[in-house]
Amino acid sequence: MINYRRLLIAVVVVLLSVSAVYAQDAAPAIAAQPCAQPGTLTMWVWDENWAKVIGEAIEAWKADYCPGAEVDLQVQPWGQYWDLLRTNAAGGDLPDVFTMSQTFFYTYASNDVLLDLQPYFDEAGVDTSLWGSGMIDPYRWGDDQDLYAGPVNWDTIAIFYNKDMFEAAGLELPTADWTWDDFADAAAKLTNAEQDVYGAAVYAEYQAGYPNWIAATGTTPVVEAGRARCTLTDDGSIEALNFLKGLYDQGYMPSISVVGGASPDDAFNFWLAGKLAMVAGGSWKLPEALEKATFNWDVVQLPRHPETGRTRSIVHSVGYVASASVTNPDLAANLIVYLVSDEGQQFFADAGGVAPANPAMQQRWVEAFGDTSVNIQTFVDALEDSQGVTVFDEIWDKINNEIVVNIFDLGMSVEDAAQAACEFIDTQLPQ
Amino acid sequence: MWNSFVNLFGHTPLTRRRALWGMALVAPNVLGLLFFFGIPVLMAFATSLQQWNALKPPVFVGLDNFTRLLADPAFWQALFNTVKLLAMIVWAEITFSLLVAVLLNQKLRGRALFRTVYFLPVVTSTVAAAMVWTWIFQPRYGLVGNLLAPLGLRDTGWLTNPDLVLHPIAAVTVWQRLGFDMVLFLAGLQAVPRVLYEAAIIDGANRWQRFRSITLPLLSPTTFLVVVLSVINGFQIFDQVYIMTARTVRGGVGGSATTLAYFLYDRAFVQSEFGYSSAVALVLFLITLGVTVAQLRLQRRWVYYEAER
């Protein structure tokens, strides 16, 4: 005989504990701390818009947590940011706090010019595990794999597609479950050579391009973490590149020359011009697409690899780092903790541009786009099975542009192009 | 002691005063050159003996950078590319600028306008010009591709194909230098005494004979100057490469568009090897110097200075 009361109680208990777990997950807030002693800091960022957002956050920090502190916030545009940073490092004059990219982190960390933030995160009780590993692993350094950066924001990749073209071709709109085969099928049907319209362009550049497809096979794209080994000649890489080259060879994807360049912006502009049905683009492209697209469009996660069933996105996260030679490390770390805390990240969430790294703020970011038919949540979903950046600046031109031009413009075989890229990468790896 | 020092500036008070005036007048320029050119050059020489990534303190490595350079295939490729560019540029620059100068030396309607038009590229920023040329050479939608479309060359990857990429770079360089050379040639042409032509006409010389036997020899000092400048400029080609290959592969696929100047930039600011890059800079300087000295030596064989004979 079943005791229904007991069963009911058991069910309620299970449900309650499940919801308690969820409640804990939903509120993993990072709390800001008052600073021990105010002082002055210099800070560099490379983006004008972020500077505005960060400036507001800093004002709030000064008011609520560190009265009397002064921050000299400067914008050094991306085009000169890294040269200036290096020059200042050479002169022993690094800014106290500055924005860092995952591709450049290795250089600075391996030259011992960055402050280890791990002790400060520990002291402030920050649970670093709440950031996804793709977001922060590239910022770990040293024997203990300490975290050297506080993640500011992230971007993931998805397929932007032209709804009108799908409807005109009588195709069903793609869903997050679609596979490489579905994608190839759609690309074929959406191509219209007579009207100079292509089905897709998804190969260009490291972040938005072919590495996402390699990651879906289960292979770490381009190089293994820690500059360990070139993976472009691995089976997974060859498979993914050959899949993309197949679409190119059949005329479903335009060459680099036709879209006008090897930057994903070139492909994106081609898509905006209505010459392309599907394009791989980052979440940072949302504001531009919302503003400029003259057709109906939406975003969908990258298609799944038919065997692994995985859809994977490269995730890149900009980080705040501090200089190892900062005169007031406590203050610098305190500011960084504030900027990555829920309070500090609100400013990024509400600005509706790039997505804030703090998971507690992601929903708020999605909502900041307001009433739109575009499925913004796609980019948050893409975080789930994402791949962190493992490449570094010295090999950037080769893996970002050259391999792509070789395969998708000059028609070199995937095997030869991958071989050539690996030969160069090998010269840049630690011996 | 003092007297012999003073005598360095001239033997009479008047020449001394003049010499001092002269020195006072050139002083700002010379000082500026010393500070902003001389010192960095000396520092570059010191850096070329070091290993330095600009983050850690430099390490003295002696001549290692130079021995490495000689064994670096990328360096030889860059040198070879530069020589190939020179081979394309120098003759074209001289031929076309001389042709234009001769044409614009005639009594021609709108002559001043044409001269301005040909000179415009010289005062146009290389970066802006190279951007526009990038579009012109773009396959499919670019001007060049569409002009050559009847030959089936619409989709030619001028800026990606390693066998072709130096041609657009050479073309833009010539286009941009043409106006400057033209001005030099125009000045040279106007210095040729008319009486020589008149005498030649009386002797029955035709147009070509007059050009061949009067204009060319009397222009040879100008031609020499143009050649020297063109070669020096050719060794320093950088902007065109940097901009025109930016949208595809900087420095060309497999380094096919990498000139010496781009190579040293790449080693310094991409690969962060400032010591090695300084060594490249020094070698580039020595090569340019060597070639220029050789040209100065060789000029005796073909340059004709009227005043000397």
XYZ file of C-alpha atoms in Angstrom:
740
model
C 0.000 0.000 0.000
C 1.339 3.365 -0.946
C 1.381 6.043 1.644
C 0.346 9.053 -0.414
C 1.059 11.498 2.357
C 4.623 10.329 2.652
C 5.064 10.372 -1.096
C 3.691 13.886 -1.244
C 6.082 14.999 1.471
C 8.967 13.335 -0.303
C 8.073 15.061 -3.557
C 7.782 18.420 -1.837
C 11.127 17.925 -0.115
C 12.809 17.036 -3.404
C 11.232 19.986 -5.155
C 12.237 22.351 -2.385
C 15.824 21.189 -2.346
C 16.008 21.405 -6.147
C 14.670 24.931 -6.077
C 17.061 25.769 -3.262
C 19.943 24.645 -5.451
C 18.566 26.735 -8.283
C 18.083 29.683 -6.003
C 21.700 29.423 -4.971
C 22.735 29.269 -8.633
C 20.650 32.262 -9.497
C 22.189 34.486 -6.854
C 25.918 33.905 -6.852
C 26.523 37.579 -6.337
C 29.977 39.040 -6.145
C 29.908 41.630 -3.400
C 31.960 44.796 -3.514
C 34.073 45.678 -0.487
C 34.968 49.030 1.037
C 38.545 49.989 0.287
C 41.120 50.001 3.096
C 42.612 53.326 2.166
C 41.780 55.708 -0.678
C 44.504 56.799 -3.054
C 45.026 57.528 -6.723
C 45.078 55.095 -9.641
C 45.629 55.361 -13.374
C 43.523 53.211 -15.648
C 43.520 52.501 -19.392
C 40.770 51.111 -21.562
C 40.691 50.823 -25.366
C 37.061 51.542 -26.060
C 35.364 54.906 -25.902
C 31.950 53.421 -25.082
C 33.301 51.251 -22.316
C 35.121 54.214 -20.887
C 31.774 55.917 -20.430
C 30.281 52.863 -18.722
C 33.361 52.238 -16.609
C 33.542 55.917 -15.753
C 30.047 55.765 -14.289
C 30.937 52.628 -12.372
C 34.045 54.279 -10.965
C 32.035 57.277 -9.807
C 29.718 54.908 -7.941
C 32.700 53.073 -6.448
C 34.185 56.338 -5.215
C 30.881 57.397 -3.710
C 29.891 54.118 -2.068
C 33.076 52.224 -1.289
C 36.101 54.444 -1.492
C 35.446 58.135 -0.798
C 38.504 60.237 -1.504
C 39.937 57.926 -4.162
C 40.915 59.315 -7.554
C 41.062 57.378 -10.819
C 42.640 58.866 -13.919
C 40.735 56.937 -16.603
C 42.217 57.202 -20.110
C 41.088 55.863 -23.459
C 43.911 54.606 -25.682
C 42.287 53.508 -28.935
C 42.702 49.858 -29.959
C 44.864 50.759 -32.952
C 47.644 52.011 -30.690
C 46.711 50.388 -27.399
C 49.142 47.485 -27.456
C 52.086 49.457 -28.816
C 51.562 52.115 -26.160
C 51.158 49.556 -23.428
C 54.395 47.877 -24.401
C 56.237 51.163 -24.641
C 55.012 52.138 -21.220
C 55.969 48.744 -19.849
C 59.447 49.242 -21.272
C 59.652 52.591 -19.517
C 58.447 51.045 -16.254
C 55.346 53.176 -16.458
C 52.410 50.806 -16.894
C 48.985 52.113 -15.886
C 47.892 50.708 -12.516
C 44.768 49.045 -13.885
C 44.078 48.303 -17.564
C 41.953 46.208 -19.862
C 43.550 43.026 -21.191
C 42.710 40.687 -24.022
C 43.137 36.928 -23.738
C 45.388 36.821 -26.773
C 47.838 39.259 -25.210
C 47.697 37.990 -21.645
C 50.396 35.354 -22.067
C 53.008 37.879 -23.163
C 52.444 40.147 -20.199
C 52.053 37.371 -17.634
C 55.155 35.528 -18.812
C 57.154 38.733 -18.447
C 56.017 39.160 -14.844
C 54.468 42.582 -15.258
C 50.989 41.670 -13.986
C 49.681 41.519 -10.429
C 48.395 38.154 -9.149
C 44.788 38.938 -8.215
C 44.002 35.531 -6.711
C 44.842 36.498 -3.090
C 42.619 39.563 -3.403
C 39.732 37.573 -4.856
C 40.140 35.064 -2.018
C 40.239 37.779 0.584
C 37.118 39.426 -0.819
C 35.371 36.046 -0.839
C 34.885 36.003 -4.609
C 33.922 32.558 -5.871
C 35.857 32.542 -9.141
C 34.210 29.319 -10.251
C 31.043 31.179 -11.102
C 32.677 32.534 -14.218
C 32.780 29.906 -16.925
C 36.152 28.296 -17.482
C 36.361 29.574 -21.069
C 36.057 33.067 -19.700
C 38.775 32.920 -17.069
C 41.088 29.967 -17.754
C 43.063 31.948 -20.328
C 43.765 34.448 -17.522
C 45.318 31.879 -15.202
C 49.042 31.828 -14.722
C 51.801 30.273 -12.628
C 52.212 26.923 -10.925
C 49.036 27.385 -8.878
C 47.028 28.587 -11.866
C 46.136 31.790 -10.053
C 43.660 34.150 -11.642
C 45.320 37.358 -12.844
C 42.302 39.153 -14.293
C 38.775 40.086 -13.393
C 36.536 39.375 -16.392
C 34.724 42.469 -17.633
C 32.544 41.170 -20.417
C 32.301 38.343 -22.890
C 31.179 37.637 -26.369
C 30.073 34.447 -28.038
C 29.354 33.542 -31.632
C 26.081 32.635 -33.339
C 24.669 32.523 -36.844
C 22.897 35.682 -37.952
C 20.429 34.735 -40.662
C 18.233 36.593 -43.096
C 14.665 35.441 -42.375
C 13.317 36.846 -45.612
C 15.693 34.694 -47.628
C 14.724 31.581 -45.686
C 11.084 32.267 -46.353
C 11.645 33.027 -50.016
C 13.462 29.707 -50.367
C 10.648 27.926 -48.557
C 12.940 26.743 -45.780
C 12.037 26.215 -42.166
C 13.796 28.578 -39.819
C 16.754 26.967 -38.054
C 16.542 25.929 -34.420
C 19.251 25.377 -31.811
C 19.141 21.654 -32.613
C 20.199 21.954 -36.225
C 23.240 20.044 -37.435
C 26.057 20.634 -39.872
C 24.036 18.715 -42.466
C 21.045 21.002 -42.008
C 23.355 23.966 -42.288
C 24.955 22.693 -45.513
C 21.524 21.946 -46.918
C 20.277 25.454 -46.124
C 23.440 27.058 -47.516
C 22.943 25.184 -50.790
C 19.292 26.177 -51.116
C 19.890 29.795 -50.175
C 22.620 30.300 -52.751
C 21.570 32.115 -55.881
C 24.546 32.480 -58.180
C 22.658 34.512 -60.776
C 21.785 37.184 -58.279
C 25.223 37.027 -56.691
C 23.700 35.840 -53.413
C 25.543 33.311 -51.276
C 24.229 30.884 -48.689
C 26.730 31.515 -45.926
C 30.099 32.912 -44.864
C 31.262 31.455 -41.592
C 34.964 30.732 -41.907
C 36.658 34.094 -41.412
C 38.791 35.001 -38.440
C 39.710 33.136 -35.317
C 36.866 34.210 -33.091
C 33.879 34.100 -35.407
C 35.223 31.658 -37.945
C 36.532 28.155 -38.498
C 37.783 27.505 -34.922
C 34.173 27.263 -33.693
C 33.642 24.407 -36.114
C 36.852 22.684 -35.050
C 35.773 23.010 -31.410
C 32.470 21.270 -32.196
C 34.392 18.153 -33.242
C 35.930 18.022 -29.766
C 39.369 19.242 -30.837
C 40.816 22.344 -29.182
C 41.179 24.745 -32.090
C 44.593 25.919 -33.353
C 46.709 25.357 -30.243
C 46.206 23.509 -27.021
C 46.000 25.567 -23.846
C 49.311 26.816 -22.481
C 50.906 26.998 -25.937
C 51.371 23.255 -25.818
C 50.890 22.042 -29.379
C 49.509 23.052 -32.772
C 46.257 21.177 -33.404
C 45.442 22.349 -36.913
C 46.641 19.094 -38.446
C 44.568 16.971 -36.029
C 41.685 14.953 -37.451
C 39.010 17.204 -35.942
C 40.578 20.325 -37.445
C 40.940 18.755 -40.868
C 37.366 17.501 -40.744
C 35.926 20.893 -39.830
C 38.016 22.797 -42.358
C 37.142 20.315 -45.092
C 33.457 20.667 -44.274
C 33.724 24.441 -44.712
C 35.917 24.146 -47.787
C 33.313 21.826 -49.310
C 30.702 24.569 -49.042
C 33.152 27.045 -50.512
C 34.113 24.766 -53.392
C 30.471 24.303 -54.291
C 29.973 28.037 -54.453
C 27.747 28.326 -51.389
C 30.275 30.499 -49.595
C 31.997 33.542 -51.142
C 35.787 33.878 -51.217
C 37.686 36.375 -49.076
C 38.206 38.492 -52.165
C 34.516 38.612 -52.962
C 33.499 39.759 -49.489
C 36.383 42.216 -49.572
C 38.608 41.059 -46.749
C 39.501 38.460 -44.157
C 37.867 40.277 -41.268
C 34.481 38.969 -40.079
C 33.309 42.559 -40.390
C 33.694 42.248 -44.142
C 31.470 39.171 -44.213
C 29.043 40.845 -41.848
C 28.761 43.905 -44.057
C 28.158 41.585 -46.993
C 25.308 40.066 -45.008
C 23.939 43.496 -44.118
C 24.034 44.337 -47.826
C 21.702 41.398 -48.500
C 24.249 39.337 -50.422
C 24.497 36.604 -47.848
C 21.834 34.531 -46.113
C 23.835 33.406 -43.073
C 26.896 34.837 -41.401
C 28.759 33.950 -38.235
C 28.886 36.935 -35.938
C 29.693 37.849 -32.382
C 27.321 39.215 -29.777
C 29.096 42.547 -30.156
C 27.452 42.802 -33.578
C 23.934 42.949 -32.143
C 23.649 46.739 -31.825
C 24.917 47.216 -35.382
C 22.569 44.606 -36.825
C 19.609 46.021 -34.925
C 20.387 49.446 -36.268
C 21.347 48.707 -39.860
C 19.652 45.558 -41.136
C 16.925 46.411 -43.638
C 15.424 42.898 -43.660
C 13.977 40.516 -41.075
C 16.614 38.550 -39.271
C 17.316 36.476 -36.211
C 20.155 34.606 -34.573
C 20.566 30.895 -33.910
C 23.292 28.890 -32.240
C 25.992 27.426 -34.440
C 24.856 24.069 -35.879
C 25.732 20.880 -34.031
C 28.384 18.456 -35.150
C 26.470 15.395 -36.401
C 28.415 12.903 -34.272
C 29.413 14.767 -31.119
C 26.092 16.602 -31.081
C 27.882 19.652 -29.756
C 27.435 23.256 -30.708
C 30.419 25.194 -29.547
C 31.304 28.838 -29.540
C 34.599 30.547 -28.991
C 34.154 32.783 -25.974
C 36.383 35.751 -25.422
C 36.390 37.766 -22.284
C 38.093 41.087 -21.759
C 39.702 41.297 -18.334
C 40.789 43.977 -15.925
C 44.361 43.452 -14.815
C 46.675 45.399 -12.532
C 50.333 46.175 -13.018
C 52.793 44.233 -10.857
C 54.481 47.515 -10.041
C 51.333 49.295 -8.856
C 52.108 51.387 -5.791
C 48.811 50.595 -4.105
C 47.907 46.989 -4.999
C 45.139 46.798 -2.394
C 43.351 49.756 -3.891
C 43.777 48.485 -7.473
C 42.411 45.074 -6.485
C 39.562 46.680 -4.589
C 38.543 48.637 -7.687
C 38.720 45.514 -9.849
C 36.588 43.538 -7.399
C 34.030 46.337 -7.490
C 34.035 46.468 -11.287
C 33.367 42.724 -11.580
C 30.818 42.704 -8.728
C 27.081 42.744 -9.334
C 26.965 46.431 -8.586
C 29.814 47.341 -10.893
C 28.547 45.111 -13.689
C 25.069 46.634 -13.689
C 26.453 49.500 -15.687
C 27.542 47.152 -18.467
C 24.281 45.209 -18.318
C 22.180 48.323 -18.733
C 24.342 49.781 -21.492
C 23.176 46.924 -23.727
C 26.406 46.639 -25.698
C 28.799 43.878 -24.764
C 27.575 41.317 -22.258
C 28.712 41.589 -18.624
C 30.846 38.709 -17.358
C 29.068 38.426 -14.017
C 26.446 35.694 -14.528
C 24.029 37.418 -12.180
C 23.815 40.297 -14.630
C 23.254 38.349 -17.830
C 19.473 38.346 -17.751
C 19.532 42.044 -17.159
C 21.720 42.433 -20.237
C 19.301 40.401 -22.378
C 16.444 42.562 -21.132
C 18.346 45.758 -21.854
C 17.746 45.115 -25.566
C 14.074 45.729 -24.854
C 11.312 44.651 -27.124
C 12.927 42.840 -30.028
C 12.055 39.796 -32.068
C 15.708 38.795 -32.044
C 16.566 35.914 -29.766
C 19.292 37.627 -27.729
C 19.301 34.712 -25.271
C 21.052 32.647 -27.987
C 24.368 34.216 -27.050
C 23.924 33.375 -23.375
C 23.037 29.800 -24.341
C 26.183 29.652 -26.439
C 28.229 30.190 -23.284
C 27.200 26.789 -21.999
C 29.567 24.693 -24.107
C 32.051 27.356 -25.061
C 35.727 27.254 -25.909
C 38.195 29.690 -24.354
C 40.866 31.444 -26.394
C 44.185 29.574 -26.550
C 45.920 31.539 -29.291
C 48.291 34.434 -28.752
C 49.329 37.581 -30.554
C 52.509 36.342 -32.250
C 50.596 33.799 -34.318
C 47.516 35.950 -34.835
C 48.146 37.046 -38.429
C 48.907 33.511 -39.520
C 45.933 31.765 -37.995
C 43.560 34.640 -38.304
C 44.188 35.616 -41.897
C 46.723 33.545 -43.738
C 45.209 30.091 -43.338
C 41.811 31.490 -44.237
C 43.080 33.239 -47.363
C 45.026 30.145 -48.382
C 41.972 27.905 -48.189
C 39.068 30.208 -48.950
C 40.648 32.476 -51.513
C 43.617 30.785 -53.114
C 42.046 27.316 -52.996
C 44.932 25.597 -51.237
C 44.095 22.163 -49.837
C 43.121 22.064 -46.179
C 45.946 19.660 -45.393
C 48.618 21.877 -46.982
C 47.284 25.060 -45.414
C 47.085 23.469 -41.975
C 50.565 22.048 -42.367
C 51.970 25.454 -43.308
C 50.243 27.127 -40.363
C 51.488 24.516 -37.907
C 55.037 24.857 -39.163
C 54.945 28.519 -38.284
C 53.129 28.023 -34.982
C 55.730 25.461 -33.911
C 58.418 28.129 -34.180
C 56.464 30.280 -31.720
C 55.797 27.644 -29.071
C 58.079 27.315 -26.068
C 60.767 24.765 -26.862
C 95.970 77.513 -29.989
C 93.001 79.873 -29.992
C 94.113 81.330 -33.288
C 94.286 78.011 -35.022
C 90.811 77.218 -33.729
C 89.473 80.534 -34.910
C 91.118 80.009 -38.274
C 88.941 76.967 -38.791
C 86.098 79.414 -39.436
C 88.023 81.404 -41.980
C 91.219 83.360 -42.278
C 89.879 86.906 -42.237
C 87.400 88.494 -39.858
C 84.921 88.898 -42.700
C 84.928 85.244 -43.757
C 84.760 84.257 -40.108
C 81.732 86.438 -39.529
C 80.062 84.986 -42.560
C 80.878 81.454 -41.478
C 79.429 82.107 -38.026
C 76.267 83.548 -39.550
C 75.929 80.510 -41.693
C 76.359 78.207 -38.755
C 73.905 80.167 -36.651
C 71.349 79.830 -39.411
C 71.716 76.083 -39.846
C 72.057 75.437 -36.103
C 68.349 74.824 -35.348
C 68.132 72.230 -38.085
C 71.396 70.541 -37.174
C 70.525 70.401 -33.489
C 67.103 69.021 -34.271
C 68.650 66.406 -36.516
C 71.151 65.431 -33.842
C 68.545 65.088 -31.135
C 65.688 63.513 -33.017
C 67.657 61.551 -35.576
C 71.258 61.101 -34.473
C 70.552 59.883 -30.966
C 67.834 57.389 -31.979
C 70.152 56.052 -34.681
C 72.895 55.494 -32.113
C 70.377 53.882 -29.777
C 69.182 51.607 -32.566
C 72.782 50.559 -33.092
C 73.090 49.699 -29.398
C 69.756 47.873 -29.459
C 70.878 45.784 -32.413
C 73.399 44.137 -30.096
C 70.731 43.237 -27.566
C 67.888 40.858 -27.098
C 64.947 42.970 -25.986
C 61.193 42.377 -25.927
C 60.422 45.767 -24.341
C 58.959 44.113 -21.247
C 62.061 42.670 -19.636
C 65.392 44.497 -19.403
C 67.545 44.097 -22.541
C 70.297 41.481 -22.604
C 73.560 42.068 -24.458
C 74.065 39.335 -27.060
C 76.906 40.701 -29.189
C 76.522 40.009 -32.887
C 73.971 37.204 -32.438
C 71.217 39.174 -34.098
C 73.334 39.616 -37.200
C 74.374 35.976 -37.500
C 70.752 34.984 -37.005
C 69.716 37.448 -39.682
C 72.004 35.903 -42.262
C 70.462 32.497 -41.609
C 66.849 33.725 -41.558
C 64.993 32.754 -44.758
C 62.340 35.369 -43.987
C 64.994 38.085 -44.139
C 66.272 36.886 -47.502
C 62.733 36.679 -48.782
C 62.108 40.280 -47.698
C 65.343 41.403 -49.329
C 64.452 39.557 -52.509
C 60.962 41.067 -52.542
C 62.467 44.527 -52.120
C 64.860 43.956 -55.023
C 61.977 42.689 -57.176
C 59.997 45.821 -56.334
C 62.974 48.013 -57.220
C 63.263 46.222 -60.544
C 59.634 47.022 -61.274
C 59.600 50.549 -59.928
C 62.766 52.354 -60.973
C 62.539 51.987 -64.755
C 58.788 52.648 -64.761
C 59.131 55.722 -62.586
C 61.819 57.214 -64.811
C 60.188 56.343 -68.121
C 56.735 57.588 -67.222
C 57.796 60.698 -65.362
C 60.137 61.687 -68.187
C 57.394 61.076 -70.715
C 54.924 63.176 -68.770
C 57.523 65.906 -68.204
C 58.350 66.081 -71.911
C 54.649 66.228 -72.806
C 53.924 68.907 -70.242
C 56.935 70.908 -71.374
C 55.184 71.555 -74.701
C 52.888 74.457 -75.201
C 49.737 72.650 -74.261
C 46.287 73.909 -73.448
C 45.615 73.466 -69.705
C 49.246 72.691 -69.025
C 49.173 74.072 -65.479
C 46.116 71.986 -64.694
C 47.780 68.796 -65.929
C 50.918 69.525 -63.968
C 48.818 69.925 -60.844
C 46.923 66.737 -61.549
C 50.112 64.739 -61.918
C 51.543 66.263 -58.777
C 48.475 65.614 -56.623
C 49.400 62.035 -55.656
C 52.634 63.352 -54.130
C 50.763 65.475 -51.638
C 48.115 62.838 -50.989
C 48.611 60.835 -47.819
C 49.995 57.432 -48.746
C 47.647 55.778 -46.316
C 44.544 57.336 -47.837
C 45.751 56.604 -51.356
C 46.598 53.016 -50.519
C 43.119 52.516 -49.062
C 41.520 53.665 -52.301
C 43.871 51.487 -54.331
C 42.904 48.516 -52.175
C 39.347 48.944 -53.410
C 40.505 49.458 -56.977
C 42.379 46.155 -56.898
C 39.618 44.255 -55.120
C 38.462 41.275 -57.169
C 34.883 41.042 -58.432
C 33.779 44.571 -57.516
C 37.045 46.471 -58.013
C 37.840 48.721 -60.973
C 40.834 46.751 -62.224
C 38.964 43.461 -62.075
C 36.084 44.876 -64.058
C 38.338 46.475 -66.666
C 40.043 43.118 -67.139
C 36.779 41.178 -67.014
C 36.716 40.628 -70.810
C 40.003 38.725 -70.396
C 38.398 36.558 -67.719
C 40.427 38.215 -64.976
C 37.564 39.739 -62.996
C 38.169 37.601 -59.905
C 41.960 37.832 -59.909
C 43.236 38.093 -56.350
C 45.739 40.889 -56.954
C 46.357 41.364 -53.259
C 46.196 37.737 -52.128
C 47.966 35.762 -54.841
C 51.638 35.541 -53.807
C 52.748 35.727 -57.452
C 50.835 38.930 -58.136
C 50.804 40.951 -54.955
C 53.994 42.938 -55.642
C 52.553 44.370 -58.876
C 49.804 46.499 -57.341
C 52.253 47.673 -54.691
C 54.736 48.686 -57.381
C 51.992 50.375 -59.412
C 50.851 52.494 -56.484
C 54.416 53.454 -55.631
C 55.088 54.591 -59.200
C 51.786 56.453 -59.334
C 52.629 58.281 -56.179
C 56.225 59.163 -57.087
C 55.477 60.192 -60.669
C 54.569 63.799 -59.908
C 57.681 64.516 -57.887
C 59.997 63.084 -60.538
C 58.069 64.987 -63.173
C 58.790 68.278 -61.427
C 62.509 67.463 -61.307
C 62.508 66.568 -64.993
C 60.559 69.697 -65.909
C 63.171 71.815 -64.162
C 65.888 69.889 -65.972
C 64.175 70.294 -69.341
C 63.837 74.036 -68.923
C 67.539 74.326 -68.244
C 68.421 72.879 -71.664
C 69.576 75.806 -73.835
C 67.239 76.402 -76.767
C 70.140 77.271 -79.072
C 71.171 73.630 -79.130
C 67.782 72.601 -80.503
C 67.840 75.407 -83.040
C 71.268 74.380 -84.216
C 70.154 70.760 -84.451
C 67.099 71.720 -86.506
C 69.321 73.587 -88.922
C 71.470 70.487 -89.161
C 68.339 68.518 -90.079
C 67.905 66.479 -86.910
C 64.422 65.084 -86.399
C 62.462 65.067 -83.138
C 63.790 61.740 -81.943
C 67.386 62.626 -82.814
C 67.105 65.889 -80.895
C 65.665 64.090 -77.895
C 68.253 61.331 -78.083
C 71.321 63.527 -78.596
C 70.453 66.744 -76.769
C 67.698 66.254 -74.231
C 68.778 62.940 -72.768
C 72.461 63.770 -72.250
C 71.725 67.195 -70.817
C 69.077 65.721 -68.544
C 71.406 63.055 -67.202
C 72.179 64.876 -63.918
C 68.436 65.048 -63.248
C 67.988 61.436 -64.297
C 70.750 60.488 -61.919
C 69.086 62.324 -59.051
C 65.751 60.685 -59.826
C 67.338 57.228 -59.943
C 69.070 57.702 -56.604
C 65.934 59.004 -54.922
C 63.794 56.306 -56.465
C 66.111 53.555 -55.254
C 66.300 54.962 -51.729
C 62.548 55.333 -51.654
C 62.152 51.822 -53.031
C 64.154 50.354 -50.180
C 61.802 52.018 -47.724
C 58.444 50.892 -49.103
C 56.214 50.231 -46.141
C 52.877 52.093 -46.102
C 51.625 50.538 -49.315
C 52.304 47.041 -48.003
C 50.867 47.796 -44.603
C 47.613 49.226 -45.919
C 47.013 47.312 -49.139
C 47.455 43.892 -47.550
C 45.683 44.818 -44.313
C 42.320 43.415 -45.333
C 43.711 40.034 -46.246
C 47.119 38.998 -44.905
C 49.468 41.732 -43.710
C 52.773 41.342 -45.483
C 51.244 39.030 -48.064
C 50.460 35.322 -47.963
C 53.604 33.501 -46.892
C 55.429 36.820 -46.646
C 55.025 37.410 -50.392
C 54.557 41.165 -49.980
C 56.971 41.623 -47.098
C 59.553 44.277 -47.905
C 62.593 44.924 -45.734
C 60.894 47.887 -44.104
C 57.750 45.873 -43.381
C 59.875 42.989 -42.148
C 61.579 45.146 -39.558
C 58.248 46.598 -38.458
C 56.810 43.099 -38.108
C 59.751 41.855 -36.078
C 59.576 44.857 -33.767
C 55.880 45.477 -33.237
C 54.309 42.101 -33.960
C 56.963 39.659 -32.820
C 58.338 42.041 -30.164
C 61.975 41.413 -31.053
C 63.317 44.925 -30.875
C 66.981 43.931 -30.888
C 66.614 41.752 -33.962
C 64.538 44.399 -35.653
C 67.196 47.043 -34.990
C 69.738 44.743 -36.594
C 67.489 44.566 -39.664
C 67.246 48.357 -39.681
C 71.002 48.663 -39.567
C 71.453 46.205 -42.404
C 68.812 48.038 -44.431
C 70.734 51.265 -43.836
C 74.018 49.679 -44.912
C 72.477 48.227 -48.069
C 70.936 51.564 -49.019
C 74.190 53.347 -48.309
C 76.164 50.803 -50.332
C 73.869 51.039 -53.330
C 73.899 54.832 -53.233
C 77.691 54.993 -53.025
C 77.926 52.568 -55.928
C 75.603 54.785 -57.931
C 77.731 57.827 -57.134
C 80.769 55.964 -58.409
C 79.054 54.777 -61.553
C 77.624 58.166 -62.437
C 80.896 59.254 -64.019
C 80.259 56.837 -66.811
C 76.943 58.234 -67.922
C 76.131 61.518 -66.234
C 77.108 64.576 -68.220
C 77.615 67.868 -66.446
C 77.676 70.680 -68.953
C 79.901 72.896 -66.837
C 82.662 70.304 -66.678
C 83.343 69.961 -70.347
